[in-house]
Coordinates of C-alpha atoms and ligand atoms in Angstrom, one line a residue:
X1 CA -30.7 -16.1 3.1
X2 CA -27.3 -16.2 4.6
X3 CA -28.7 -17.6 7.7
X4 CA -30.0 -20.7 6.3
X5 CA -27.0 -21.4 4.5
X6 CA -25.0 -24.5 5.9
X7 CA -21.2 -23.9 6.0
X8 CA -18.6 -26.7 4.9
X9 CA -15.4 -26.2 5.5
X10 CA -14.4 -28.0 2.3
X11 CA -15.9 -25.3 0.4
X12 CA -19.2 -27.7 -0.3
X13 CA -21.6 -24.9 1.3
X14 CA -22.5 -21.6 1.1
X15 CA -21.7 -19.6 -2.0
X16 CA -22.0 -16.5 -3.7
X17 CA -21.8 -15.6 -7.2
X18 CA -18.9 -15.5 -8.6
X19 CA -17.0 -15.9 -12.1
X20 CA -13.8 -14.4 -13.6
X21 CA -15.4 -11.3 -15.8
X22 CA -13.3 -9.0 -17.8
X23 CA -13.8 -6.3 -15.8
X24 CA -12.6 -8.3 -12.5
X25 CA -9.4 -9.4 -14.0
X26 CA -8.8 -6.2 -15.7
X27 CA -8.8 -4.3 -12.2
X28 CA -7.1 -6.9 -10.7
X29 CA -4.7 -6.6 -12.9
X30 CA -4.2 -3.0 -12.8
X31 CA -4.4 -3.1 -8.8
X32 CA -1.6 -5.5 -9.0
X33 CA 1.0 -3.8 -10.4
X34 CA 1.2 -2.1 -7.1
X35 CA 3.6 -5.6 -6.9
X36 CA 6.0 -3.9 -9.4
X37 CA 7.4 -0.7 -6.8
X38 CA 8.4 -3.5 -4.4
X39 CA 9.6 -5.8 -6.5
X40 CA 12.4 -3.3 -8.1
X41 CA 13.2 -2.3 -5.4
X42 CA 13.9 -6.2 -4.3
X43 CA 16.0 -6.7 -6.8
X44 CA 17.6 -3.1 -7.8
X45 CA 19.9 -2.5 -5.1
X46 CA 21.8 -5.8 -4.5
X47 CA 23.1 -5.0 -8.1
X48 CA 23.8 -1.5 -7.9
X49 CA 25.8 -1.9 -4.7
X50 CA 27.8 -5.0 -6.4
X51 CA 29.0 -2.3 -9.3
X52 CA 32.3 -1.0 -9.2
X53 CA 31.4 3.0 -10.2
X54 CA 28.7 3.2 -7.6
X55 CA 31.2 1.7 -4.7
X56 CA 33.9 3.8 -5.7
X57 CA 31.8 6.9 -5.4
X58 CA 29.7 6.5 -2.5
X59 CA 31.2 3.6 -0.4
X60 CA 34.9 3.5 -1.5
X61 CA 36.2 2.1 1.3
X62 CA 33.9 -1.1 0.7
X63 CA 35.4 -0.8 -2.8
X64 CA 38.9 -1.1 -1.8
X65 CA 38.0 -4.0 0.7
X66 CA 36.9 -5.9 -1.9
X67 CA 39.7 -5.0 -4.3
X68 CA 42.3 -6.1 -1.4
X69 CA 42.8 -9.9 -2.2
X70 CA 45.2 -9.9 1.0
X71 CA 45.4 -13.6 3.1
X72 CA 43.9 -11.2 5.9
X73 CA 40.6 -10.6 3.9
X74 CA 38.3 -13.4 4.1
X75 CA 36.4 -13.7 0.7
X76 CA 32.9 -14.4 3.1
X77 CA 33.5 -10.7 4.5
X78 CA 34.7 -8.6 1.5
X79 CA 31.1 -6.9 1.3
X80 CA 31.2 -6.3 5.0
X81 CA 30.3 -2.7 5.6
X82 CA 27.4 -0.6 7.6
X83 CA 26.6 2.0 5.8
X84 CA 26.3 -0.1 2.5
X85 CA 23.8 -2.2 4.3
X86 CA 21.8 0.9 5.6
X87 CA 21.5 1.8 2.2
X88 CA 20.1 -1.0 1.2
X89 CA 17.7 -1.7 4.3
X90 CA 16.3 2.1 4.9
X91 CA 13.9 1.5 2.5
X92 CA 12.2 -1.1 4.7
X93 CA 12.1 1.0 7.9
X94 CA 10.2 3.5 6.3
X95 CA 7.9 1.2 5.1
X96 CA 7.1 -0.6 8.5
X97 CA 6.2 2.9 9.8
X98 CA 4.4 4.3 6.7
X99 CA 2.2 0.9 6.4
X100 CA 0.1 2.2 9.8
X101 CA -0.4 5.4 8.4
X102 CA -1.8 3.9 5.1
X103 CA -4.3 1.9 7.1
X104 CA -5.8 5.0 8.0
X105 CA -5.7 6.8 4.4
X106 CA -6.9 3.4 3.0
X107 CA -9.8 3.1 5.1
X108 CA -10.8 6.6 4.9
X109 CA -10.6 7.9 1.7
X110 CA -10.9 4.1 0.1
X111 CA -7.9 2.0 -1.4
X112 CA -7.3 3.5 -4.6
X113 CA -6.1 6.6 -2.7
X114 CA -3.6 5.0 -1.2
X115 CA -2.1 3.3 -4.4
X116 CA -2.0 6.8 -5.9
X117 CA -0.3 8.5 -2.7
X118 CA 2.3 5.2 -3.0
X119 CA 3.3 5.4 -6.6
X120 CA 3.6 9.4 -6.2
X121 CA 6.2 9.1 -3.7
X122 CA 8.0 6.3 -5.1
X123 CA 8.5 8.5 -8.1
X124 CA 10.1 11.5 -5.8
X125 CA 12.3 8.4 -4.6
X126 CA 13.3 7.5 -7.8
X127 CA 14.2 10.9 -9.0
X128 CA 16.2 12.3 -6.2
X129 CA 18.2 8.3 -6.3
X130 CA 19.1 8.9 -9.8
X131 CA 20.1 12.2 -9.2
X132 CA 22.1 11.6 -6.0
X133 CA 25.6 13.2 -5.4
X134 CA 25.9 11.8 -1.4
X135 CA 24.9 9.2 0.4
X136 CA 22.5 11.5 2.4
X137 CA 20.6 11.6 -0.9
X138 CA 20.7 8.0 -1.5
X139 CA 19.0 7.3 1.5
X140 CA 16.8 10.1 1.7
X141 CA 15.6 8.4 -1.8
X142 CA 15.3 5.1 -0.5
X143 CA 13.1 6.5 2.4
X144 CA 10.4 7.9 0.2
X145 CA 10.6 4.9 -2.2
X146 CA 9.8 3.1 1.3
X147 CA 7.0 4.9 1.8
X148 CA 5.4 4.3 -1.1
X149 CA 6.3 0.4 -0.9
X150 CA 4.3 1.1 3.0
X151 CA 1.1 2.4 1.0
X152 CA 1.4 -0.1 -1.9
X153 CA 1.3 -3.4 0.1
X154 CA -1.2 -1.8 3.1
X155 CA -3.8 -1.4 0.1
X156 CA -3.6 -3.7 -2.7
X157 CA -3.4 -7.1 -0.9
X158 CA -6.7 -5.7 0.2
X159 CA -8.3 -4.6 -2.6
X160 CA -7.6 -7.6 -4.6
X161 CA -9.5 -9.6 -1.8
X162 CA -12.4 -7.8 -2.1
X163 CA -12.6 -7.4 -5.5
X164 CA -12.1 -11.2 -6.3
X165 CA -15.3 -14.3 -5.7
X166 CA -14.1 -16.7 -3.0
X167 CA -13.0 -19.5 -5.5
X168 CA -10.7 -17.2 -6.9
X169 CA -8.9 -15.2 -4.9
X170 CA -5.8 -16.9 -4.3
X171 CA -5.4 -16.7 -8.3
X172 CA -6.3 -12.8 -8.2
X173 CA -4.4 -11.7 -4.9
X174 CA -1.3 -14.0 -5.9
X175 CA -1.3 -11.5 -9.4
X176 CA 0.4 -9.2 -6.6
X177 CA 3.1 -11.5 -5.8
X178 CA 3.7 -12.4 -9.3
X179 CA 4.4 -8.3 -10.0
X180 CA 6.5 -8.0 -7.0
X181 CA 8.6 -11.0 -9.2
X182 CA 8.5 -9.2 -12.5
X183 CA 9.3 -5.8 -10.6
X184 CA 12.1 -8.0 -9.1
X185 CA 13.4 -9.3 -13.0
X186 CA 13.1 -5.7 -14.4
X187 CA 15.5 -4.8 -12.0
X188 CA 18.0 -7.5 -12.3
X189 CA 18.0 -7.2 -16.5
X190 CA 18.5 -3.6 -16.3
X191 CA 21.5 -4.0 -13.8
X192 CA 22.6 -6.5 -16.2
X193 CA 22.2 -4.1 -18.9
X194 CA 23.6 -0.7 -17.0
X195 CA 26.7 -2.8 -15.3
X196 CA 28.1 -2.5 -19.1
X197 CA 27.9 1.3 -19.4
X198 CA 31.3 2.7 -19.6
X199 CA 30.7 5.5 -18.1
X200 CA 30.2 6.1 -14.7
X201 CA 26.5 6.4 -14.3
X202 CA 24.8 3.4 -14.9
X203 CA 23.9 3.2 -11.4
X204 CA 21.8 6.2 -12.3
X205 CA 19.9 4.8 -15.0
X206 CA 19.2 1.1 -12.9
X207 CA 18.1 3.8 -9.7
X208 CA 16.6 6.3 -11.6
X209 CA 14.0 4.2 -13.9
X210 CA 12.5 3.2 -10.5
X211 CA 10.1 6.4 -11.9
X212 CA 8.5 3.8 -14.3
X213 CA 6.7 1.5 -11.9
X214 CA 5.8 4.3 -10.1
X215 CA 4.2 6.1 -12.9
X216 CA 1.9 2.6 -14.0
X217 CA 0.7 2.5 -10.2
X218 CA 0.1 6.6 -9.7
X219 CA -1.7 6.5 -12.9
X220 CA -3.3 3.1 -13.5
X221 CA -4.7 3.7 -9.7
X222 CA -6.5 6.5 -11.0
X223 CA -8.5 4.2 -13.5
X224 CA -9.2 1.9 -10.8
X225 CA -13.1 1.9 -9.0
X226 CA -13.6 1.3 -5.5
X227 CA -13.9 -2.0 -3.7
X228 CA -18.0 -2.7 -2.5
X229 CA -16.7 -3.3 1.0
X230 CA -15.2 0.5 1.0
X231 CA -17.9 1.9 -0.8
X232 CA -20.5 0.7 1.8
X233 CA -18.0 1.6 4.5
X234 CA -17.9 5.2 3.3
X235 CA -21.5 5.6 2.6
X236 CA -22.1 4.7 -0.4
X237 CA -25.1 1.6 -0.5
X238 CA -25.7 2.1 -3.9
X239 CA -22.9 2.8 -5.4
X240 CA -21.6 -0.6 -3.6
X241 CA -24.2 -2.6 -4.9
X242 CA -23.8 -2.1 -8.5
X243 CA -20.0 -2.6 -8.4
X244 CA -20.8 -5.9 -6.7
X245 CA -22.6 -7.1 -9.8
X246 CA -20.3 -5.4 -11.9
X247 CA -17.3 -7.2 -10.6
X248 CA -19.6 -10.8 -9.9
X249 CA -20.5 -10.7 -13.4
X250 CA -24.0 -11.6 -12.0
X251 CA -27.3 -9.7 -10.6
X252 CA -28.0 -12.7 -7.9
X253 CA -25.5 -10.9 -5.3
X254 CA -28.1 -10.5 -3.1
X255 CA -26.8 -12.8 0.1
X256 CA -23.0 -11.3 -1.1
X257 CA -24.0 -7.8 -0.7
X258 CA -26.2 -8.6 2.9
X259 CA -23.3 -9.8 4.1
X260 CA -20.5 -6.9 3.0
X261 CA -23.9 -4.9 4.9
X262 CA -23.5 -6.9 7.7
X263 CA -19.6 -7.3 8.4
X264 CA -19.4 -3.4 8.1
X265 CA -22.1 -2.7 10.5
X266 CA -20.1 -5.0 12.7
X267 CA -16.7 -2.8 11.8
X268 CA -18.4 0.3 12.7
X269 CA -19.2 -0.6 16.2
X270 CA -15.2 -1.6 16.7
X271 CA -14.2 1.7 18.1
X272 CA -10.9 0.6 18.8
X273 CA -9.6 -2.1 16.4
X274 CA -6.3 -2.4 18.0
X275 CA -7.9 -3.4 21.6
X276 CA -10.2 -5.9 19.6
X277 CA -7.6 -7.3 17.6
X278 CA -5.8 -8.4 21.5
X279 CA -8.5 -9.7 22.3
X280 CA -8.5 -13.9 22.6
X281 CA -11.3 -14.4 19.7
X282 CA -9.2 -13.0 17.5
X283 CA -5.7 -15.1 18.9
X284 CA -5.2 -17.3 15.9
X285 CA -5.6 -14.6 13.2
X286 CA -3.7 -12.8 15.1
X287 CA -0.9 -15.3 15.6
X288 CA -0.9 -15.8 12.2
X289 CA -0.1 -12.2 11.4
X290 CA 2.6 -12.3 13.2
X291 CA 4.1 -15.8 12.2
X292 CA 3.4 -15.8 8.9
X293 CA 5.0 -12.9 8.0
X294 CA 8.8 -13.6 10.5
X295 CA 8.7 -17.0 9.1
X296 CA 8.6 -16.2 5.3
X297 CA 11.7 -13.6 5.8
X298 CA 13.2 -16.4 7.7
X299 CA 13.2 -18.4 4.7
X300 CA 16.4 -16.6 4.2
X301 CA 14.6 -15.3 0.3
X302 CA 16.1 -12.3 0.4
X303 CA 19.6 -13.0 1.0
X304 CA 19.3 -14.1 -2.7
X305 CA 16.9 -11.5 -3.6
X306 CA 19.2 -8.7 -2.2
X307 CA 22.7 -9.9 -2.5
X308 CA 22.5 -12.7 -5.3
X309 CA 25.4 -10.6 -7.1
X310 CA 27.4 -10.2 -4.4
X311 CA 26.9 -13.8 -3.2
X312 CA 27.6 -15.2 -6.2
X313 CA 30.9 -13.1 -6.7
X314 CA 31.9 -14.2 -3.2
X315 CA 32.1 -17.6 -4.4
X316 CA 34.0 -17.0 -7.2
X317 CA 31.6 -15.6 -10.2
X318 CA 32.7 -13.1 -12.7
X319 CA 31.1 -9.8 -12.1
X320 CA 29.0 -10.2 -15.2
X321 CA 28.5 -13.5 -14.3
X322 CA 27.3 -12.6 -11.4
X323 CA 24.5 -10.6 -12.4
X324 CA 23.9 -12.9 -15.3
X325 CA 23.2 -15.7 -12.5
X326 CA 20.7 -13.1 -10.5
X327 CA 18.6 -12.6 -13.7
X328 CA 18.5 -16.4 -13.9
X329 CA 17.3 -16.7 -10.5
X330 CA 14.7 -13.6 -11.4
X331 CA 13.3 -15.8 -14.2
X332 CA 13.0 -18.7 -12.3
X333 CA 11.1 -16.6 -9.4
X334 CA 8.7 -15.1 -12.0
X335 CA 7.8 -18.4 -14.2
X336 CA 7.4 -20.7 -10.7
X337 CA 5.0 -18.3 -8.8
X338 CA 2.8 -19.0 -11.7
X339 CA 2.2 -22.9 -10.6
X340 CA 0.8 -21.2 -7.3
X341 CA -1.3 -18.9 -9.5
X342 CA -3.3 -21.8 -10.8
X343 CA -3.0 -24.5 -7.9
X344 CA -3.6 -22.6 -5.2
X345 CA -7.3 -22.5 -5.6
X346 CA -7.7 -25.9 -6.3
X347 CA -4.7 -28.1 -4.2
X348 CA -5.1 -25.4 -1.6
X349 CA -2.8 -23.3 0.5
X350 CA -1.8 -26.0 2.7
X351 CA -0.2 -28.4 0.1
X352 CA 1.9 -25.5 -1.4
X353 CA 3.1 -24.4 2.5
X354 CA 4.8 -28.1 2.9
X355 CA 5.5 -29.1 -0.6
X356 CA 7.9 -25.5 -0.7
X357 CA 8.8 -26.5 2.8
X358 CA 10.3 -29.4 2.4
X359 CA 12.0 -28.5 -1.5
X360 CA 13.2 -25.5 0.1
X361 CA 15.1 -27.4 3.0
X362 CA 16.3 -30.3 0.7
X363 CA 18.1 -27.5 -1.1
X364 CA 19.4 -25.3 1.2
X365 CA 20.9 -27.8 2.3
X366 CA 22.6 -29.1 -0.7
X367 CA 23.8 -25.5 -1.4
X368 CA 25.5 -25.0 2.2
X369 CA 27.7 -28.7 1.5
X370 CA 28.1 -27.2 -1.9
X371 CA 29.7 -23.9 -0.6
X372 CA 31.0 -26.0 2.4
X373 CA 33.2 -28.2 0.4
X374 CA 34.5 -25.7 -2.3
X375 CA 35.6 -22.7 0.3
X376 CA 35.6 -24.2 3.8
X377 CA 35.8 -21.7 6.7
X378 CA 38.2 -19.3 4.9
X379 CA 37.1 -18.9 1.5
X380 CA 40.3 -18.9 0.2
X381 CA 39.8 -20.8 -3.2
X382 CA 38.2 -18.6 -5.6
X383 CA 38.2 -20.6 -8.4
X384 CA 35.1 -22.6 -9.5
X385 CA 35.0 -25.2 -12.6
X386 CA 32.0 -24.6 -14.9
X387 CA 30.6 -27.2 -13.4
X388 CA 30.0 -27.0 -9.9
X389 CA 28.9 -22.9 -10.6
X390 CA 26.3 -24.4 -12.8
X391 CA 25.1 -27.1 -10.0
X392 CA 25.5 -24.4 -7.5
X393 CA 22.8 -22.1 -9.5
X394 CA 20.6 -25.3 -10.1
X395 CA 20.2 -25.9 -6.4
X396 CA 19.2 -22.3 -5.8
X397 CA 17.1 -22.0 -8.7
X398 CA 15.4 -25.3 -6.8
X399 CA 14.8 -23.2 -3.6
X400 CA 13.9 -20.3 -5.4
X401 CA 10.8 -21.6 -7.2
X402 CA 9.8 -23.6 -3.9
X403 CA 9.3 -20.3 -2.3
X404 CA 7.8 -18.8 -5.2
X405 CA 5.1 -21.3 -5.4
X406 CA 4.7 -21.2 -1.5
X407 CA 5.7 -18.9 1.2
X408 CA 6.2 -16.3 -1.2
X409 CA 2.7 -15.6 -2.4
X410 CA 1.2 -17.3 0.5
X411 CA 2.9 -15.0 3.2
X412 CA 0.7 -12.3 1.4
X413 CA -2.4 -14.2 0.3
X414 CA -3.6 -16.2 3.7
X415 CA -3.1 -12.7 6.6
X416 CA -5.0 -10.6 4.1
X417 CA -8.2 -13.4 4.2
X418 CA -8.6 -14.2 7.5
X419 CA -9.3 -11.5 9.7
X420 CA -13.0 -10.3 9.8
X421 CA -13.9 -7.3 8.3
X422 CA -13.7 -4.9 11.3
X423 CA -10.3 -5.7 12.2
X424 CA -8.5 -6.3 8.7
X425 CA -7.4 -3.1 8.4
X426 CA -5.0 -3.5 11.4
X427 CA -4.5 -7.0 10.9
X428 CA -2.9 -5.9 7.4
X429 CA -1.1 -3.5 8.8
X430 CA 0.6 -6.1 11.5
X431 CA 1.4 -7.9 8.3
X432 CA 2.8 -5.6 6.5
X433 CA 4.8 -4.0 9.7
X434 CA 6.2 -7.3 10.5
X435 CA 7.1 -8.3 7.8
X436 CA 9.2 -5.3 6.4
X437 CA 10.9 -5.5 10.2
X438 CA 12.0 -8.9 9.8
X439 CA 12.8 -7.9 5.8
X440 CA 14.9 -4.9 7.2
X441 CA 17.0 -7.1 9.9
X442 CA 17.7 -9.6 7.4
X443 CA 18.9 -7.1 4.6
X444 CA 20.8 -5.5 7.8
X445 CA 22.3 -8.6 9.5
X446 CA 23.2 -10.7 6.0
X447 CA 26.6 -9.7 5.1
X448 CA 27.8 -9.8 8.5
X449 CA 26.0 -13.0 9.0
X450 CA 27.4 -14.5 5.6
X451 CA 31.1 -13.5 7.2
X452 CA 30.5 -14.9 10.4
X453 CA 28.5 -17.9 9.8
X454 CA 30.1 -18.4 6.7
X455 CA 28.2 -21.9 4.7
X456 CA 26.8 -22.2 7.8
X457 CA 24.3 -19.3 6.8
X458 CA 22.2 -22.1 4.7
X459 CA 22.2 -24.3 7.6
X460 CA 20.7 -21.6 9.9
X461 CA 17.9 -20.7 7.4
X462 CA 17.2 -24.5 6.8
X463 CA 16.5 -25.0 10.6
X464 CA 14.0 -22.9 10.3
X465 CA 12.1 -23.8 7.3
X466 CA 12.0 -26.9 9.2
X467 CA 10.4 -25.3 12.4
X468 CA 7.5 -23.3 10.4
X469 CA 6.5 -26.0 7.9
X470 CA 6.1 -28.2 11.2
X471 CA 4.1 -24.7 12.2
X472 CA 2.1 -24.7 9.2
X473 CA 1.2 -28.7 9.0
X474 CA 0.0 -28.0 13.2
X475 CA -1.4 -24.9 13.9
X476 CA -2.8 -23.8 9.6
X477 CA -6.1 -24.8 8.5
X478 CA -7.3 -24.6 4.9
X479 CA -8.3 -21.3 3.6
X480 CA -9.2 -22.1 0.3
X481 CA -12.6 -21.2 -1.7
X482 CA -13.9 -20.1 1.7
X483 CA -16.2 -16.9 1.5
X484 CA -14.2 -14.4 4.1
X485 CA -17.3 -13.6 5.9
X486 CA -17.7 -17.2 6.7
X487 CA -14.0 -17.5 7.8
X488 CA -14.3 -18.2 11.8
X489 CA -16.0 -21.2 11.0
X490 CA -12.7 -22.8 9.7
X491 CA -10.8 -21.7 12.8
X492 CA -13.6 -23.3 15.0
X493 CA -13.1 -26.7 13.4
X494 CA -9.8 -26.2 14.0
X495 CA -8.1 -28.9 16.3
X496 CA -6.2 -26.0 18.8
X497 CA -7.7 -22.9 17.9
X498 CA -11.4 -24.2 18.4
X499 CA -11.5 -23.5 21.9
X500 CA -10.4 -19.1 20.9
X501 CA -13.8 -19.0 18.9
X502 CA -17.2 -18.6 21.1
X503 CA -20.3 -19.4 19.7
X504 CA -21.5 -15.9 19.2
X505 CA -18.5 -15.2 16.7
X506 CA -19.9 -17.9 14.4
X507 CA -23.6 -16.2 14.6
X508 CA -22.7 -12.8 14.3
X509 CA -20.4 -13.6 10.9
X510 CA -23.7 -15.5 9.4
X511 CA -25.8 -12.8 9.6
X512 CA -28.4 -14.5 11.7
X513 CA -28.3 -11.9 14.9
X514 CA -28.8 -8.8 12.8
X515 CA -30.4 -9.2 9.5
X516 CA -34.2 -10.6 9.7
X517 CA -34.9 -14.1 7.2
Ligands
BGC601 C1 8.6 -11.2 -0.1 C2 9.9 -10.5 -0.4 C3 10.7 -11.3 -1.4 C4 9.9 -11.7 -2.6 C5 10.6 -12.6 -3.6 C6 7.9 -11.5 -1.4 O1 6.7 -12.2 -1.1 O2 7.8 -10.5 0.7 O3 10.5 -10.3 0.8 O4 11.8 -10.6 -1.8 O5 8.7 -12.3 -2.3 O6 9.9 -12.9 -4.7

């Protein structure tokens, strides 16, 4: 069986059974929408904290600042404010901190359980948001909305990797990524929508209806089975086995199902994860954890995600025009992560890492001259001809869909398939951890970044695209259509990290020291 089985890294070699059934794609699916919490959250609060009603009640001070168009106020530091910021980057704390605790619920009580305990508290998030009368409220709300974000991405990233065959689970665990995009555009068309409300509590409807994506995860999680690689984990042989040929479409799951066997009688004699994830075998996973996640933040993504509003009104857009431009960026996001969705399986994960590298730089670039030119150092002129605005959202439209068919999907698609099985609980966790830290200083440090480096902001996140796609084109190897149990074979080959694999690694992954031929 899985012993006799000669690996290739290009995919040529061993295989299990595998094909896109209903039932895979319809759990995927559900699983996925786990996406949608984060996503609106992404893109709800830049435009709440560009409306005028919700500044004027919680953060007036901001809202005369940016009223005041004194000589003294430079237009790149109108926004400029602390506590607006904390608003906006609580959320992300709490999931950093929350994301360990899932790892535990997740591999105890299975993944679905986490999903559920996730979309619960995003909807106590929502409600007390909507139905905030201070600021404490606001970022008490934001807190538990963080908290269910922590549980969403600890477990589904995971769960779509086990559900889904080898040759296609970039498609399936990218399905994530492409809710966290339409949870994203949700948000941005119902600021657009709410901004128009005369009253003064549209803010409440844009916060508030952060209930709904928590509802489809709390319940659709409930419909959900478990993965084979829990079930077996929790005790559960048979069980495991017939999901395995439920989800593969298939009864030859034999060597699949030996393996799943194998990789969690490895886990359970891990006692201590965390220790064995330090340990030097496990360096280049590791590394990549780490990396992976810091560099696709550094991409500088979110300081459109967050603050495409505000950004755009700081160089000169209307204030519906502003939010008009964010749902076109939203769009853009949504339809281009799509082209990863089907390529990424077949090109590989490589040549979408330095194709999005190198668009993203080209156009970063060309927006920082853009901005350069029109505002300088001061930002004094305000006004912008049709023209320029429109080439100005072009080029960022260009750098959006380079992330959205790269580091975007791929910053959660290649950590959550290449740890073996024993440590991937903590090596998603590391993921998640690091990358709402780095999500949480950006979001922090933007608008006092945008008013001291001024253009210059685009330079600084071009420099590093530059230095991780050089990261990626060194130190990555291909992932793609690689079973995960057979995954320290590709980091053996591996040019540098070669030398972090020992022999046993590769014997214990293929089954041949435990399970008699
Ligand atoms: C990132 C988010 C980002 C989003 C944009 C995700 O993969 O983790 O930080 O806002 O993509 O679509």
């Amino acid at each position: 069986m899985a012993g006799g089985a000669v690996f290739n890294v290009s995919g040529a070699g061993k295989e299990y059974k595998g094909k896109m059934t209903v039932f895979v794609f319809l759990t995927c699916l559900v699983a996925a929408t786990g996406g949608l919490i984060f996503g609106y959250d992404i893109g709800i609060s830049g435009g709440v904290t560009s409306m005028d009603n919700f500044l004027l009640k919680f953060f007036p001070s901001v809202y005369r600042q940016q009223q005041k168009h004194s000589r003294d106020t430079n237009e790149y530091c109108k926004f400029n404010s602390d506590l607006l910021t904390l608003f906006t980057s609580s959320l992300y704390l709490a999931a950093l901190v929350s994301s360990f605790f899932a790892a535990t619920v997740t591999r105890a009580f299975g993944r679905k359980w986490s999903m559920f305990g996730g979309g619960i508290t995003f909807i106590f998030g929502a409600a007390i948001n909507g139905a905030a009368v201070n600021v404490a409220m606001l970022i008490l709300g934001r807190i538990l909305l963080g908290i269910g974000v922590g549980f969403a991405n600890q477990s589904v990233p995971v769960y779509l990797s086990e559900m889904a065959p080898a040759k296609l689970r970039g498609m399936l665990n990218i399905g994530f990524q492409l809710m966290i995009t339409i949870g994203i555009l949700a948000a941005n068309l119902i600021n657009y929508w709410t901004a128009q409300i005369r009253g003064d509590w549209g803010w409440r409807v844009s916060l508030g209806l952060a209930a709904v994506p928590g509802a489809i995860i709390a319940v659709g999680s409930l419909l959900l089975p478990d993965t084979p690689n829990s079930l077996i984990e929790r005790g559960y042989p048979e069980a495991a086995m017939a999901m395995l040929r439920r989800v593969r479409g298939s009864d030859d799951i034999q060597a699949e199902y030996q393996d799943l066997v194998t990789a969690s009688n490895d886990s359970k004699t891990v006692k201590h994860p965390w220790k064995n994830i330090l340990q030097r075998r496990n360096r280049p996973q590791l590394t990549m954890a780490v990396l992976i996640p810091f560099f696709q933040q550094f991409t500088g993504i979110n300081v459109i995600m967050f603050y495409a509003p505000v950004l755009f009104k700081t160089v000169g857009f209307g204030g519906q025009a502003a939010l008009m431009s964010s749902v076109i960026t939203g769009l853009v996001n949504a339809l281009a992560t799509t082209v990863s969705i089907f390529s990424v399986d077949r090109v590989g994960r490589r040549a979408l890492f330095l194709e999005g590298g190198a668009q993203m730089l080209i156009s970063q670039i060309i927006v920082g001259v853009l901005i350069a030119v029109k505002f300088g150092v001061t930002g004094a002129e305000t006004e912008l001809s049709k023209g320029y605005a429109a080439m100005l959202v072009i080029f960022i439209c260009l750098y959006v869909s380079a992330f959205a068919w790269s580091w975007g999907p791929l910053g959660w698609l290649v950590p959550s398939e290449i740890f073996p099985l024993e440590i991937r609980p903590a090596g998603q966790s590391i993921n998640v951890s690091v990358n709402m830290l780095f999500t949480f200083i950006i979001a922090e440090a933007f608008l006092s970044m945008l008013c001291h480096l001024k253009f210059g902001l685009f330079f600084f996140f071009a420099g590093w695209v530059v230095i991780m796609t050089i990261f990626i084109a060194l130190f990555l190897p291909e992932t793609k259509n690689v079973p995960i149990e057979e995954m320290s074979f590709v980091w053996k080959k591996h040019w540098f990290w070669g030398k972090f694999i020992p022999d046993d690694a590769l014997r214990a992954r293929r089954g041949d020291a435990r399970s008699p031929k």
